């Protein structure tokens, strides 16, 4: 589990709950069904117009899954594993890789291609296509969450405008002013919370994880090709370490 994502949402929700509790007015004053329908309905409608339904249905759950989970593999662990595979292939031949257990699915796919003797062009084209397809789906999830983050505050403002219209239209009846003002303010609150506590942070988290995933998959593709060319494990490691930031390279060298 991604502790930062989960802890951040819990902390954000806890802050709002604490403010409501300390206000002394009770939770009821912060709940309004008309405002909820306005913001949620408008946000969903705006997102559906922006993206096809299939993209939304695939992007929302995939985005949530990757935002709340961490990969067990890191660039450093992948480089170590590829280095060991290169050493095995160099000493025993690529067919020996059939008996090696690989933890990363994408790397396991490349190892299977090596063991089965596929040519270089097939390996490159297939693995790059698989990488691009995966990154495109993950990027679609980030875009859907960003669209929600853009739409929610806008619909909050629309609700505020409608609430103000309702309030001014009923100036002669003071009993209706409170309800109209509540709609005006709560729609803005709901839109801001949905956008700034959930949608936009998740979109940014997915963008960060997309970049990390792209680096890992590029490392794997280059490593598989080096193994196919029968390069030594030392040379493979030196080539792949170039993907790491400087401070990670230093730590790698010390290890």
mmCIF file of C-alpha atoms in Angstrom:
data_model
loop_
_atom_site.group_PDB
_atom_site.id
_atom_site.type_symbol
_atom_site.label_atom_id
_atom_site.label_comp_id
_atom_site.label_asym_id
_atom_site.label_seq_id
_atom_site.Cartn_x
_atom_site.Cartn_y
_atom_site.Cartn_z
ATOM 1 C CA UNK A 1 0.000 0.000 0.000
ATOM 2 C CA UNK A 2 1.112 3.567 -0.731
ATOM 3 C CA UNK A 3 1.183 4.974 2.797
ATOM 4 C CA UNK A 4 1.507 8.582 1.622
ATOM 5 C CA UNK A 5 -1.705 8.472 -0.437
ATOM 6 C CA UNK A 6 -3.743 6.727 2.250
ATOM 7 C CA UNK A 7 -2.355 8.820 5.104
ATOM 8 C CA UNK A 8 -2.894 12.039 3.178
ATOM 9 C CA UNK A 9 -6.558 11.305 2.512
ATOM 10 C CA UNK A 10 -7.152 10.161 6.098
ATOM 11 C CA UNK A 11 -5.467 13.314 7.400
ATOM 12 C CA UNK A 12 -7.484 15.521 5.057
ATOM 13 C CA UNK A 13 -10.796 13.922 5.935
ATOM 14 C CA UNK A 14 -9.853 13.962 9.615
ATOM 15 C CA UNK A 15 -9.115 17.695 9.427
ATOM 16 C CA UNK A 16 -12.538 18.403 7.948
ATOM 17 C CA UNK A 17 -14.271 16.193 10.523
ATOM 18 C CA UNK A 18 -12.370 17.929 13.326
ATOM 19 C CA UNK A 19 -13.409 21.353 12.052
ATOM 20 C CA UNK A 20 -17.041 20.235 11.847
ATOM 21 C CA UNK A 21 -16.879 18.819 15.370
ATOM 22 C CA UNK A 22 -15.246 21.934 16.788
ATOM 23 C CA UNK A 23 -17.746 24.245 15.105
ATOM 24 C CA UNK A 24 -20.392 23.147 17.576
ATOM 25 C CA UNK A 25 -23.161 23.239 15.006
ATOM 26 C CA UNK A 26 -23.301 19.538 14.225
ATOM 27 C CA UNK A 27 -22.669 17.690 10.956
ATOM 28 C CA UNK A 28 -26.162 18.459 9.675
ATOM 29 C CA UNK A 29 -25.306 22.058 8.882
ATOM 30 C CA UNK A 30 -22.623 20.865 6.447
ATOM 31 C CA UNK A 31 -24.911 18.445 4.578
ATOM 32 C CA UNK A 32 -27.271 19.452 1.812
ATOM 33 C CA UNK A 33 -28.721 16.963 -0.672
ATOM 34 C CA UNK A 34 -29.310 19.588 -3.360
ATOM 35 C CA UNK A 35 -25.677 20.701 -3.214
ATOM 36 C CA UNK A 36 -24.420 17.104 -3.341
ATOM 37 C CA UNK A 37 -26.551 16.310 -6.394
ATOM 38 C CA UNK A 38 -25.457 19.518 -8.095
ATOM 39 C CA UNK A 39 -21.710 18.955 -7.644
ATOM 40 C CA UNK A 40 -21.582 15.179 -8.158
ATOM 41 C CA UNK A 41 -24.011 15.145 -11.056
ATOM 42 C CA UNK A 42 -22.387 18.078 -12.803
ATOM 43 C CA UNK A 43 -18.872 16.726 -12.278
ATOM 44 C CA UNK A 44 -19.770 13.297 -13.657
ATOM 45 C CA UNK A 45 -21.597 14.854 -16.603
ATOM 46 C CA UNK A 46 -18.685 17.159 -17.459
ATOM 47 C CA UNK A 47 -16.171 14.312 -17.256
ATOM 48 C CA UNK A 48 -18.334 12.051 -19.422
ATOM 49 C CA UNK A 49 -18.536 14.745 -22.086
ATOM 50 C CA UNK A 50 -14.763 15.182 -21.995
ATOM 51 C CA UNK A 51 -13.860 11.469 -22.182
ATOM 52 C CA UNK A 52 -15.530 8.359 -23.628
ATOM 53 C CA UNK A 53 -17.344 6.156 -21.136
ATOM 54 C CA UNK A 54 -14.948 3.268 -21.789
ATOM 55 C CA UNK A 55 -11.983 5.464 -20.841
ATOM 56 C CA UNK A 56 -13.705 6.509 -17.607
ATOM 57 C CA UNK A 57 -14.691 2.978 -16.637
ATOM 58 C CA UNK A 58 -11.142 1.734 -17.242
ATOM 59 C CA UNK A 59 -9.248 4.782 -16.003
ATOM 60 C CA UNK A 60 -10.978 5.324 -12.648
ATOM 61 C CA UNK A 61 -10.346 1.867 -11.115
ATOM 62 C CA UNK A 62 -6.887 1.521 -12.671
ATOM 63 C CA UNK A 63 -5.910 4.966 -11.419
ATOM 64 C CA UNK A 64 -7.176 4.238 -7.927
ATOM 65 C CA UNK A 65 -5.333 0.903 -7.846
ATOM 66 C CA UNK A 66 -1.993 2.428 -8.799
ATOM 67 C CA UNK A 67 -2.436 5.533 -6.639
ATOM 68 C CA UNK A 68 -2.993 3.452 -3.503
ATOM 69 C CA UNK A 69 -0.366 0.770 -4.125
ATOM 70 C CA UNK A 70 3.408 0.762 -4.470
ATOM 71 C CA UNK A 71 5.377 -1.465 -6.805
ATOM 72 C CA UNK A 72 7.471 -4.061 -5.052
ATOM 73 C CA UNK A 73 10.140 -3.592 -7.731
ATOM 74 C CA UNK A 74 12.432 -0.566 -7.799
ATOM 75 C CA UNK A 75 14.899 0.444 -10.530
ATOM 76 C CA UNK A 76 17.739 -0.735 -8.317
ATOM 77 C CA UNK A 77 16.194 -4.145 -7.629
ATOM 78 C CA UNK A 78 15.390 -4.544 -11.329
ATOM 79 C CA UNK A 79 18.994 -3.763 -12.291
ATOM 80 C CA UNK A 80 20.244 -6.308 -9.752
ATOM 81 C CA UNK A 81 17.886 -8.945 -11.117
ATOM 82 C CA UNK A 82 18.824 -8.241 -14.746
ATOM 83 C CA UNK A 83 22.509 -8.402 -13.820
ATOM 84 C CA UNK A 84 21.991 -11.863 -12.323
ATOM 85 C CA UNK A 85 20.068 -12.959 -15.413
ATOM 86 C CA UNK A 86 22.870 -11.690 -17.655
ATOM 87 C CA UNK A 87 25.409 -13.661 -15.629
ATOM 88 C CA UNK A 88 23.304 -16.824 -15.908
ATOM 89 C CA UNK A 89 22.793 -16.392 -19.654
ATOM 90 C CA UNK A 90 26.497 -15.723 -20.195
ATOM 91 C CA UNK A 91 27.625 -18.817 -18.312
ATOM 92 C CA UNK A 92 24.850 -21.321 -19.124
ATOM 93 C CA UNK A 93 23.198 -19.935 -22.261
ATOM 94 C CA UNK A 94 19.846 -18.179 -22.681
ATOM 95 C CA UNK A 95 17.963 -21.486 -22.539
ATOM 96 C CA UNK A 96 18.931 -21.700 -18.863
ATOM 97 C CA UNK A 97 16.668 -18.698 -18.236
ATOM 98 C CA UNK A 98 13.661 -20.992 -18.609
ATOM 99 C CA UNK A 99 14.308 -22.297 -15.111
ATOM 100 C CA UNK A 100 14.794 -18.860 -13.505
ATOM 101 C CA UNK A 101 11.981 -17.341 -11.444
ATOM 102 C CA UNK A 102 11.464 -13.637 -12.212
ATOM 103 C CA UNK A 103 9.398 -11.442 -9.898
ATOM 104 C CA UNK A 104 8.585 -8.571 -12.286
ATOM 105 C CA UNK A 105 5.943 -9.629 -14.902
ATOM 106 C CA UNK A 106 7.290 -7.363 -17.653
ATOM 107 C CA UNK A 107 10.811 -8.674 -17.130
ATOM 108 C CA UNK A 108 9.473 -12.233 -17.060
ATOM 109 C CA UNK A 109 7.908 -11.574 -20.452
ATOM 110 C CA UNK A 110 11.266 -10.464 -21.863
ATOM 111 C CA UNK A 111 13.068 -13.458 -20.325
ATOM 112 C CA UNK A 112 10.527 -15.771 -21.941
ATOM 113 C CA UNK A 113 11.243 -14.209 -25.335
ATOM 114 C CA UNK A 114 14.969 -14.749 -24.790
ATOM 115 C CA UNK A 115 14.546 -18.368 -23.735
ATOM 116 C CA UNK A 116 12.316 -19.042 -26.748
ATOM 117 C CA UNK A 117 14.913 -17.572 -29.114
ATOM 118 C CA UNK A 118 12.885 -14.705 -30.617
ATOM 119 C CA UNK A 119 14.794 -12.284 -32.841
ATOM 120 C CA UNK A 120 15.789 -8.789 -31.681
ATOM 121 C CA UNK A 121 13.225 -6.900 -33.799
ATOM 122 C CA UNK A 122 10.350 -8.966 -32.416
ATOM 123 C CA UNK A 123 11.495 -8.426 -28.826
ATOM 124 C CA UNK A 124 11.944 -4.673 -29.276
ATOM 125 C CA UNK A 125 8.675 -4.099 -31.123
ATOM 126 C CA UNK A 126 6.566 -6.273 -28.820
ATOM 127 C CA UNK A 127 7.952 -5.003 -25.541
ATOM 128 C CA UNK A 128 7.876 -1.352 -26.604
ATOM 129 C CA UNK A 129 4.294 -1.757 -27.783
ATOM 130 C CA UNK A 130 3.360 -3.354 -24.462
ATOM 131 C CA UNK A 131 5.125 -0.550 -22.558
ATOM 132 C CA UNK A 132 3.403 2.184 -24.554
ATOM 133 C CA UNK A 133 -0.010 0.555 -24.189
ATOM 134 C CA UNK A 134 0.338 0.271 -20.424
ATOM 135 C CA UNK A 135 1.587 3.837 -20.015
ATOM 136 C CA UNK A 136 -1.249 5.099 -22.201
ATOM 137 C CA UNK A 137 -3.841 3.406 -19.971
ATOM 138 C CA UNK A 138 -2.210 4.770 -16.829
ATOM 139 C CA UNK A 139 -2.055 8.242 -18.365
ATOM 140 C CA UNK A 140 -5.745 7.986 -19.248
ATOM 141 C CA UNK A 141 -6.517 7.298 -15.593
ATOM 142 C CA UNK A 142 -4.542 10.371 -14.542
ATOM 143 C CA UNK A 143 -6.370 12.490 -17.111
ATOM 144 C CA UNK A 144 -9.789 11.309 -15.896
ATOM 145 C CA UNK A 145 -8.950 12.246 -12.305
ATOM 146 C CA UNK A 146 -7.615 15.606 -13.469
ATOM 147 C CA UNK A 147 -10.826 16.199 -15.412
ATOM 148 C CA UNK A 148 -12.797 15.513 -12.235
ATOM 149 C CA UNK A 149 -10.534 17.920 -10.365
ATOM 150 C CA UNK A 150 -11.184 20.595 -12.986
ATOM 151 C CA UNK A 151 -14.945 20.053 -13.155
ATOM 152 C CA UNK A 152 -15.783 19.832 -9.439
ATOM 153 C CA UNK A 153 -14.844 23.426 -8.451
ATOM 154 C CA UNK A 154 -16.517 24.759 -11.592
ATOM 155 C CA UNK A 155 -19.765 23.020 -10.700
ATOM 156 C CA UNK A 156 -19.351 24.268 -7.156
ATOM 157 C CA UNK A 157 -19.301 27.803 -8.542
ATOM 158 C CA UNK A 158 -22.326 27.054 -10.727
ATOM 159 C CA UNK A 159 -24.146 25.853 -7.613
ATOM 160 C CA UNK A 160 -23.103 29.029 -5.816
ATOM 161 C CA UNK A 161 -24.526 31.171 -8.615
ATOM 162 C CA UNK A 162 -27.788 29.221 -8.618
ATOM 163 C CA UNK A 163 -28.003 29.540 -4.833
ATOM 164 C CA UNK A 164 -27.514 33.286 -5.070
ATOM 165 C CA UNK A 165 -30.216 33.505 -7.734
ATOM 166 C CA UNK A 166 -32.559 31.519 -5.477
ATOM 167 C CA UNK A 167 -31.722 33.809 -2.574
ATOM 168 C CA UNK A 168 -32.327 37.046 -4.460
ATOM 169 C CA UNK A 169 -35.502 35.648 -6.018
ATOM 170 C CA UNK A 170 -36.902 35.019 -2.530
ATOM 171 C CA UNK A 171 -35.867 38.223 -0.787
ATOM 172 C CA UNK A 172 -39.475 38.812 0.128
ATOM 173 C CA UNK A 173 -39.590 35.518 2.051
ATOM 174 C CA UNK A 174 -36.843 35.491 4.725
ATOM 175 C CA UNK A 175 -37.598 31.844 5.596
ATOM 176 C CA UNK A 176 -36.131 30.723 2.250
ATOM 177 C CA UNK A 177 -32.948 32.783 2.379
ATOM 178 C CA UNK A 178 -31.094 30.410 4.702
ATOM 179 C CA UNK A 179 -31.609 27.377 2.484
ATOM 180 C CA UNK A 180 -30.557 29.261 -0.639
ATOM 181 C CA UNK A 181 -27.429 30.582 1.076
ATOM 182 C CA UNK A 182 -26.562 27.066 2.275
ATOM 183 C CA UNK A 183 -26.780 25.781 -1.298
ATOM 184 C CA UNK A 184 -24.597 28.651 -2.498
ATOM 185 C CA UNK A 185 -21.838 27.996 0.031
ATOM 186 C CA UNK A 186 -21.926 24.205 0.333
ATOM 187 C CA UNK A 187 -21.628 23.589 -3.413
ATOM 188 C CA UNK A 188 -18.396 25.574 -3.390
ATOM 189 C CA UNK A 189 -17.182 23.589 -0.376
ATOM 190 C CA UNK A 190 -18.013 20.215 -1.943
ATOM 191 C CA UNK A 191 -16.390 21.122 -5.240
ATOM 192 C CA UNK A 192 -13.216 22.344 -3.556
ATOM 193 C CA UNK A 193 -12.922 19.243 -1.343
ATOM 194 C CA UNK A 194 -13.474 16.790 -4.219
ATOM 195 C CA UNK A 195 -10.932 18.609 -6.359
ATOM 196 C CA UNK A 196 -8.178 19.407 -3.866
ATOM 197 C CA UNK A 197 -8.367 16.428 -1.513
ATOM 198 C CA UNK A 198 -9.129 13.622 -3.953
ATOM 199 C CA UNK A 199 -9.070 14.212 -7.709
ATOM 200 C CA UNK A 200 -6.083 16.499 -8.347
ATOM 201 C CA UNK A 201 -3.762 14.854 -5.778
ATOM 202 C CA UNK A 202 -4.536 11.430 -7.248
ATOM 203 C CA UNK A 203 -3.914 12.746 -10.765
ATOM 204 C CA UNK A 204 -0.525 14.127 -9.723
ATOM 205 C CA UNK A 205 0.367 10.899 -7.895
ATOM 206 C CA UNK A 206 -0.440 8.904 -11.040
ATOM 207 C CA UNK A 207 1.718 11.227 -13.139
ATOM 208 C CA UNK A 208 4.677 10.585 -10.810
ATOM 209 C CA UNK A 209 4.109 6.836 -10.890
ATOM 210 C CA UNK A 210 3.781 6.892 -14.677
ATOM 211 C CA UNK A 211 7.254 8.418 -14.953
ATOM 212 C CA UNK A 212 8.680 5.829 -12.553
ATOM 213 C CA UNK A 213 6.991 2.990 -14.439
ATOM 214 C CA UNK A 214 8.372 4.282 -17.736
ATOM 215 C CA UNK A 215 11.908 4.262 -16.333
ATOM 216 C CA UNK A 216 11.539 0.712 -15.012
ATOM 217 C CA UNK A 217 10.171 -0.598 -18.292
ATOM 218 C CA UNK A 218 12.895 1.109 -20.309
ATOM 219 C CA UNK A 219 15.494 -0.456 -18.021
ATOM 220 C CA UNK A 220 13.931 -3.859 -18.592
ATOM 221 C CA UNK A 221 13.801 -3.514 -22.374
ATOM 222 C CA UNK A 222 17.420 -2.375 -22.602
ATOM 223 C CA UNK A 223 18.515 -5.073 -20.160
ATOM 224 C CA UNK A 224 16.764 -7.834 -22.109
ATOM 225 C CA UNK A 225 18.395 -6.673 -25.337
ATOM 226 C CA UNK A 226 21.833 -6.609 -23.707
ATOM 227 C CA UNK A 227 21.322 -10.140 -22.417
ATOM 228 C CA UNK A 228 20.310 -11.237 -25.911
ATOM 229 C CA UNK A 229 23.535 -9.758 -27.277
ATOM 230 C CA UNK A 230 25.421 -11.878 -24.708
ATOM 231 C CA UNK A 231 26.942 -8.882 -22.935
ATOM 232 C CA UNK A 232 28.710 -9.442 -19.636
ATOM 233 C CA UNK A 233 26.834 -8.790 -16.417
ATOM 234 C CA UNK A 234 29.271 -5.990 -15.519
ATOM 235 C CA UNK A 235 28.665 -4.200 -18.804
ATOM 236 C CA UNK A 236 24.908 -4.651 -18.486
ATOM 237 C CA UNK A 237 24.950 -3.208 -14.991
ATOM 238 C CA UNK A 238 27.039 -0.205 -16.009
ATOM 239 C CA UNK A 239 24.710 0.553 -18.900
ATOM 240 C CA UNK A 240 21.535 0.286 -16.816
ATOM 241 C CA UNK A 241 22.857 2.321 -13.893
ATOM 242 C CA UNK A 242 22.829 5.317 -16.258
ATOM 243 C CA UNK A 243 19.041 5.402 -15.798
ATOM 244 C CA UNK A 244 19.412 6.193 -12.097
ATOM 245 C CA UNK A 245 19.754 9.693 -10.582
ATOM 246 C CA UNK A 246 23.242 10.668 -9.456
ATOM 247 C CA UNK A 247 22.665 10.055 -5.746
ATOM 248 C CA UNK A 248 21.227 6.614 -6.467
ATOM 249 C CA UNK A 249 24.220 5.802 -8.679
ATOM 250 C CA UNK A 250 26.565 6.628 -5.820
ATOM 251 C CA UNK A 251 24.628 4.406 -3.421
ATOM 252 C CA UNK A 252 24.617 1.646 -6.038
ATOM 253 C CA UNK A 253 28.380 1.939 -6.485
ATOM 254 C CA UNK A 254 28.986 1.759 -2.726
ATOM 255 C CA UNK A 255 26.819 -1.368 -2.497
#
